[in-house]
Amino acid sequence: MTMPRIMFGGDYNPEQWPEDVWAEDMKLMVEAGVSLVSVGIFAWAQVEPRPGEYDFGWFDRVLDHLAEAGIGASLATMTASPPPWLSRRHPEVLPSRADGVTLWPGARQHYCPSSPVYREHAARLVEQVATRYGDHPALRLWHIGNEYGCHVRACYCDVSADDFRRWLRERHGDVDTLNAAWSTAFWSQRYDDWSEVLPPRTAPTFGNPAHKLDFARFSNDAILACYTVERDILRRHTPDVPVTTNFTGLVHKPIDSFRWAAEQDVVSLDSYPDPYDPRTHVDAGFGYDLVRSARQGQPWLLMEQAPSAVNWRERNAPKPPGVMRLWSWQAVAHGADGVLFFQWRQAAGGAEKFHSAMLPNAGAHTRTHREVRDLGAELAATAELAGTRVRAEVALLHDWPNWWAVEGEAHPAPLDLLAAHRAHYAPLFDAHVTCDVVPPDADLAGYRLVIVPNLYLLSDATAAALREHVDRGGTLLVSYFTGVVDGTERLHPGGAPGPLRDVLGLRVEEFWPLPAGGTIGLDLDGRQGRGLEWSEWVEPAGAQVAGRFTEGELAGRPAVLRHRYGAGTAWYLATRPDPALMRTVLDQVRAEAGVAPVLPDLPDGVQAVRRHGDDRSYLFLLNHGDTQATVALPSPAVDLLGDADRPTERVTLPPRGVAVLRS
């Protein structure tokens, strides 16, 4: 999908307001430069107040107003929150937790993803919406559902149990194969009949890890099936209208964004960084790089963000002046072709009435709305950015099944995979090195450096791809607790790192996790530091020792290893170096791989990212710091947000300042 400009707007919920407010909405949207709104997301109860009785008249008028104002609609299928009549008539659609507690109406997403009743009623509504609005002049794209898996990440009811057994039969074929895959000889868990298999409900102690991993896979597929049912209806009626749905939470554990992205025409993301966290923009960068990589670098949409404060944290700080603009431009720098918000007009009631909006309850003469209007004008003036792409020479590998598995129970120590990703990603971010975040089956041919943190679940196919990357001259960095099990949670014979032992030139004999909050001394070629969280007893088998532990039972033993393999080099970290030492390691590894930063020697707090078009590139400079910063440019460039008629060789950024430079 190609956007004519960087789209700008937000969620619009006119059903919450009397019609005499709508005219003011249209006027203020036009003045603010709004070009796209998500509309109808929570309109099911309004358009179908009783089963099979439809009232679309009011919604017709909403879309007509948008078309007259020249504002496009990201038109929702309206299925995100079923009306109360559905669960009253069909209580079997309600989801259950692992402990058997039913989740009732009164909030949203109160449906079992496997429920055929829910899917049937949702499909019937989507048919109505698609036939009625498929050729409406306001329609720009379809917005299917909303934030799938945000609240109901899995359902354990009897309906889901039947669907899980169906899924298992398709995956494993017969019960004997299932027993082998799940290692059910352990603890007398052998199944004799499919009817004996249940979801992993609350049990006396540790559940079967392979059972839980398959249920996580199934739960993702069950939710995805709800999406594809609606997607297929829309494509049948409007094959030329693109479809999307919005991922939530930057990186959302229940939903495999890589698998979902393949089923969409454009990827959308909801992003809510915490203003209290001084490094929250680094986490945002990771999420943006992942969602951009999910469709091989295709521009994506920032579907939701907060203009200021949210309502759902324990402490809800507003965004200070300039932060909303800075973070919006950060998304564009990382490849977004749309900047939208939740929501246009602040709600007067309900659970989100304290969530900020583009048009606050206090009205248009407010700081937030003035900043919104200014941002809309900037985005409208930079249409040439649309369609340009971000390029990277570094890839960080992320895998959802590994995430579900590595954070399981009965492990040597609890691990937080996203924390491991941040520890490896942040030094690249701080060094202004662009990084893709890719799945295990990604094409690695274009990358000089591939980083693999804590890939506990390692398949032979992924190992072969990583081996090929190194063999043909690439650089690989692998961190601890990698290559431990296969896709069925069975240990690789011979120990970790399993099928990567030859590439890494080592064998892990024992895991030595550190006490909670504990550290261990490290020496990296004379540079002293600390190892965090984890350590391992590693025996080199061809690898050279580049760093050693200096304390405890592991004193003198290898902590960082380097191995030449084929035409490339593989590195291994048997612990997580502290942030300063991790930066040293990553700087050394990427320099050896021939990876250069976008710009070197930038002031602290300034981020540099580049987007590329066919015949020109755009350099984004974003000052996340609280002091003014001056940046010398490698060649004269025009600042699209400043004096667009006069090239400059030096840019001064105020705190939270942004420059977008055309080279």
Tab-separated table of N, CA, C and O in Angstrom, residues 404-463:
chain	number	residue	atom	x	y	z
A	404	TRP	N	7.579	-17.693	23.865
A	404	TRP	CA	6.649	-18.455	24.697
A	404	TRP	C	7.370	-19.538	25.498
A	404	TRP	O	6.978	-19.856	26.624
A	405	ALA	N	8.417	-20.111	24.923
A	405	ALA	CA	9.109	-21.230	25.565
A	405	ALA	C	10.156	-20.766	26.568
A	405	ALA	O	10.258	-21.320	27.675
A	406	VAL	N	10.954	-19.772	26.212
A	406	VAL	CA	12.095	-19.403	27.053
A	406	VAL	C	11.657	-18.816	28.386
A	406	VAL	O	12.398	-18.883	29.379
A	407	GLU	N	10.452	-18.261	28.452
A	407	GLU	CA	9.960	-17.694	29.707
A	407	GLU	C	9.074	-18.675	30.463
A	407	GLU	O	8.277	-18.285	31.322
A	408	GLY	N	9.223	-19.963	30.157
A	408	GLY	CA	8.428	-20.988	30.825
A	408	GLY	C	8.924	-21.291	32.232
A	408	GLY	O	9.873	-20.693	32.748
A	409	GLU	N	8.268	-22.267	32.834
A	409	GLU	CA	8.571	-22.644	34.216
A	409	GLU	C	9.683	-23.685	34.264
A	409	GLU	O	10.079	-24.253	33.252
A	410	ALA	N	10.172	-23.946	35.487
A	410	ALA	CA	11.120	-25.028	35.773
A	410	ALA	C	12.392	-24.906	34.943
A	410	ALA	O	12.935	-25.897	34.468
A	411	HIS	N	12.872	-23.681	34.777
A	411	HIS	CA	14.117	-23.399	34.080
A	411	HIS	C	15.208	-23.083	35.109
A	411	HIS	O	14.912	-22.859	36.284
A	412	PRO	N	16.463	-23.012	34.688
A	412	PRO	CA	17.513	-22.675	35.647
A	412	PRO	C	17.283	-21.346	36.366
A	412	PRO	O	17.677	-21.187	37.527
A	413	ALA	N	16.685	-20.395	35.680
A	413	ALA	CA	16.332	-19.101	36.274
A	413	ALA	C	15.308	-18.448	35.357
A	413	ALA	O	15.267	-18.734	34.159
A	414	PRO	N	14.476	-17.563	35.894
A	414	PRO	CA	13.528	-16.862	35.021
A	414	PRO	C	14.269	-15.894	34.107
A	414	PRO	O	15.194	-15.198	34.522
A	415	LEU	N	13.857	-15.857	32.841
A	415	LEU	CA	14.450	-14.961	31.856
A	415	LEU	C	13.368	-14.073	31.252
A	415	LEU	O	12.233	-14.498	31.067
A	416	ASP	N	13.741	-12.851	30.957
A	416	ASP	CA	12.871	-11.872	30.309
A	416	ASP	C	13.453	-11.629	28.925
A	416	ASP	O	14.484	-10.958	28.779
A	417	LEU	N	12.809	-12.186	27.900
A	417	LEU	CA	13.389	-12.120	26.562
A	417	LEU	C	13.460	-10.692	26.040
A	417	LEU	O	14.455	-10.303	25.416
A	418	LEU	N	12.420	-9.879	26.285
A	418	LEU	CA	12.479	-8.509	25.790
A	418	LEU	C	13.588	-7.726	26.477
A	418	LEU	O	14.222	-6.854	25.856
A	419	ALA	N	13.853	-8.021	27.757
A	419	ALA	CA	14.973	-7.372	28.431
A	419	ALA	C	16.289	-7.758	27.764
A	419	ALA	O	17.197	-6.924	27.601
A	420	ALA	N	16.411	-9.024	27.372
A	420	ALA	CA	17.615	-9.456	26.651
A	420	ALA	C	17.722	-8.744	25.310
A	420	ALA	O	18.806	-8.300	24.899
A	421	HIS	N	16.595	-8.624	24.593
A	421	HIS	CA	16.614	-7.906	23.321
A	421	HIS	C	17.049	-6.453	23.521
A	421	HIS	O	17.864	-5.921	22.760
A	422	ARG	N	16.486	-5.804	24.554
A	422	ARG	CA	16.855	-4.401	24.796
A	422	ARG	C	18.347	-4.270	25.089
A	422	ARG	O	18.992	-3.310	24.652
A	423	ALA	N	18.889	-5.217	25.860
A	423	ALA	CA	20.307	-5.145	26.215
A	423	ALA	C	21.199	-5.205	24.988
A	423	ALA	O	22.282	-4.601	24.960
A	424	HIS	N	20.786	-5.943	23.955
A	424	HIS	CA	21.564	-6.038	22.725
A	424	HIS	C	21.233	-4.915	21.749
A	424	HIS	O	22.088	-4.503	20.952
A	425	TYR	N	19.991	-4.442	21.789
A	425	TYR	CA	19.540	-3.419	20.841
A	425	TYR	C	20.010	-2.028	21.252
A	425	TYR	O	20.401	-1.217	20.400
A	426	ALA	N	19.972	-1.724	22.551
A	426	ALA	CA	20.276	-0.369	23.014
A	426	ALA	C	21.663	0.109	22.597
A	426	ALA	O	21.810	1.275	22.194
A	427	PRO	N	22.727	-0.708	22.674
A	427	PRO	CA	24.032	-0.209	22.208
A	427	PRO	C	24.040	0.157	20.731
A	427	PRO	O	24.757	1.083	20.328
A	428	LEU	N	23.275	-0.554	19.925
A	428	LEU	CA	23.166	-0.195	18.513
A	428	LEU	C	22.411	1.121	18.352
A	428	LEU	O	22.812	2.005	17.586
A	429	PHE	N	21.312	1.258	19.071
A	429	PHE	CA	20.523	2.491	19.032
A	429	PHE	C	21.389	3.683	19.430
A	429	PHE	O	21.405	4.717	18.748
A	430	ASP	N	22.129	3.532	20.534
A	430	ASP	CA	22.954	4.632	21.028
A	430	ASP	C	24.105	4.957	20.086
A	430	ASP	O	24.614	6.088	20.087
A	431	ALA	N	24.536	3.965	19.298
A	431	ALA	CA	25.608	4.190	18.337
A	431	ALA	C	25.084	4.632	16.974
A	431	ALA	O	25.865	4.789	16.035
A	432	HIS	N	23.750	4.825	16.848
A	432	HIS	CA	23.117	5.282	15.604
A	432	HIS	C	23.299	4.274	14.483
A	432	HIS	O	23.533	4.630	13.319
A	433	VAL	N	23.163	2.995	14.851
A	433	VAL	CA	23.223	1.901	13.893
A	433	VAL	C	21.813	1.369	13.697
A	433	VAL	O	21.164	0.942	14.662
A	434	THR	N	21.316	1.400	12.491
A	434	THR	CA	19.962	0.950	12.194
A	434	THR	C	19.910	-0.566	12.250
A	434	THR	O	20.795	-1.255	11.749
A	435	CYS	N	18.834	-1.079	12.842
A	435	CYS	CA	18.707	-2.519	13.078
A	435	CYS	C	17.318	-2.984	12.695
A	435	CYS	O	16.316	-2.399	13.130
A	436	ASP	N	17.235	-4.023	11.867
A	436	ASP	CA	15.968	-4.710	11.644
A	436	ASP	C	15.772	-5.748	12.744
A	436	ASP	O	16.744	-6.257	13.322
A	437	VAL	N	14.507	-6.075	13.028
A	437	VAL	CA	14.171	-7.146	13.976
A	437	VAL	C	13.375	-8.171	13.183
A	437	VAL	O	12.260	-7.892	12.737
A	438	VAL	N	13.957	-9.354	12.992
A	438	VAL	CA	13.465	-10.276	11.965
A	438	VAL	C	13.128	-11.635	12.556
A	438	VAL	O	13.635	-12.016	13.612
A	439	PRO	N	12.280	-12.413	11.847
A	439	PRO	CA	11.941	-13.772	12.286
A	439	PRO	C	13.030	-14.760	11.895
A	439	PRO	O	13.907	-14.451	11.073
A	440	PRO	N	12.984	-15.980	12.441
A	440	PRO	CA	14.016	-16.974	12.135
A	440	PRO	C	14.091	-17.355	10.664
A	440	PRO	O	15.161	-17.756	10.189
A	441	ASP	N	12.977	-17.241	9.941
A	441	ASP	CA	13.000	-17.641	8.532
A	441	ASP	C	13.267	-16.466	7.595
A	441	ASP	O	13.072	-16.573	6.378
A	442	ALA	N	13.730	-15.337	8.120
A	442	ALA	CA	14.018	-14.185	7.278
A	442	ALA	C	15.215	-14.466	6.376
A	442	ALA	O	16.102	-15.258	6.708
A	443	ASP	N	15.242	-13.785	5.252
A	443	ASP	CA	16.398	-13.839	4.354
A	443	ASP	C	17.507	-12.983	4.965
A	443	ASP	O	17.370	-11.769	5.095
A	444	LEU	N	18.613	-13.608	5.341
A	444	LEU	CA	19.700	-12.907	6.021
A	444	LEU	C	20.763	-12.398	5.056
A	444	LEU	O	21.780	-11.836	5.500
A	445	ALA	N	20.542	-12.565	3.761
A	445	ALA	CA	21.597	-12.287	2.785
A	445	ALA	C	22.050	-10.829	2.811
A	445	ALA	O	23.209	-10.537	2.525
A	446	GLY	N	21.184	-9.893	3.131
A	446	GLY	CA	21.551	-8.485	3.078
A	446	GLY	C	22.176	-7.941	4.342
A	446	GLY	O	22.486	-6.742	4.408
A	447	TYR	N	22.380	-8.771	5.347
A	447	TYR	CA	22.872	-8.287	6.636
A	447	TYR	C	24.335	-8.660	6.834
A	447	TYR	O	24.752	-9.785	6.560
A	448	ARG	N	25.106	-7.723	7.349
A	448	ARG	CA	26.491	-7.999	7.717
A	448	ARG	C	26.578	-8.657	9.093
A	448	ARG	O	27.455	-9.495	9.330
A	449	LEU	N	25.689	-8.260	9.995
A	449	LEU	CA	25.716	-8.734	11.381
A	449	LEU	C	24.328	-9.218	11.782
A	449	LEU	O	23.337	-8.516	11.561
A	450	VAL	N	24.262	-10.409	12.357
A	450	VAL	CA	23.014	-10.960	12.891
A	450	VAL	C	23.228	-11.233	14.376
A	450	VAL	O	24.221	-11.852	14.770
A	451	ILE	N	22.273	-10.762	15.193
A	451	ILE	CA	22.361	-10.887	16.653
A	451	ILE	C	21.246	-11.805	17.122
A	451	ILE	O	20.080	-11.631	16.747
A	452	VAL	N	21.598	-12.769	17.984
A	452	VAL	CA	20.651	-13.804	18.416
A	452	VAL	C	20.689	-13.894	19.943
A	452	VAL	O	21.502	-14.627	20.508
A	453	PRO	N	19.832	-13.164	20.652
A	453	PRO	CA	19.805	-13.248	22.109
A	453	PRO	C	18.888	-14.376	22.602
A	453	PRO	O	17.719	-14.456	22.225
A	454	ASN	N	19.432	-15.259	23.443
A	454	ASN	CA	18.627	-16.238	24.188
A	454	ASN	C	17.659	-17.016	23.302
A	454	ASN	O	16.468	-17.154	23.635
A	455	LEU	N	18.151	-17.565	22.205
A	455	LEU	CA	17.301	-18.365	21.321
A	455	LEU	C	17.271	-19.799	21.860
A	455	LEU	O	17.834	-20.721	21.277
A	456	TYR	N	16.605	-19.943	22.995
A	456	TYR	CA	16.472	-21.224	23.713
A	456	TYR	C	15.901	-22.302	22.803
A	456	TYR	O	16.404	-23.424	22.725
A	457	LEU	N	14.842	-21.974	22.081
A	457	LEU	CA	14.190	-22.905	21.166
A	457	LEU	C	14.793	-22.695	19.785
A	457	LEU	O	14.560	-21.671	19.141
A	458	LEU	N	15.593	-23.659	19.352
A	458	LEU	CA	16.322	-23.521	18.092
A	458	LEU	C	16.033	-24.717	17.204
A	458	LEU	O	16.320	-25.860	17.561
A	459	SER	N	15.474	-24.462	16.035
A	459	SER	CA	15.202	-25.525	15.065
A	459	SER	C	16.424	-25.762	14.197
A	459	SER	O	17.305	-24.902	14.060
A	460	ASP	N	16.458	-26.915	13.567
A	460	ASP	CA	17.546	-27.221	12.646
A	460	ASP	C	17.546	-26.251	11.466
A	460	ASP	O	18.614	-25.877	10.965
A	461	ALA	N	16.356	-25.842	11.013
A	461	ALA	CA	16.276	-24.929	9.873
A	461	ALA	C	16.876	-23.566	10.223
A	461	ALA	O	17.613	-22.974	9.417
A	462	THR	N	16.576	-23.044	11.411
A	462	THR	CA	17.143	-21.762	11.821
A	462	THR	C	18.646	-21.878	11.995
A	462	THR	O	19.407	-20.989	11.578
A	463	ALA	N	19.099	-22.982	12.607
A	463	ALA	CA	20.534	-23.188	12.770
A	463	ALA	C	21.232	-23.228	11.418
A	463	ALA	O	22.326	-22.664	11.242
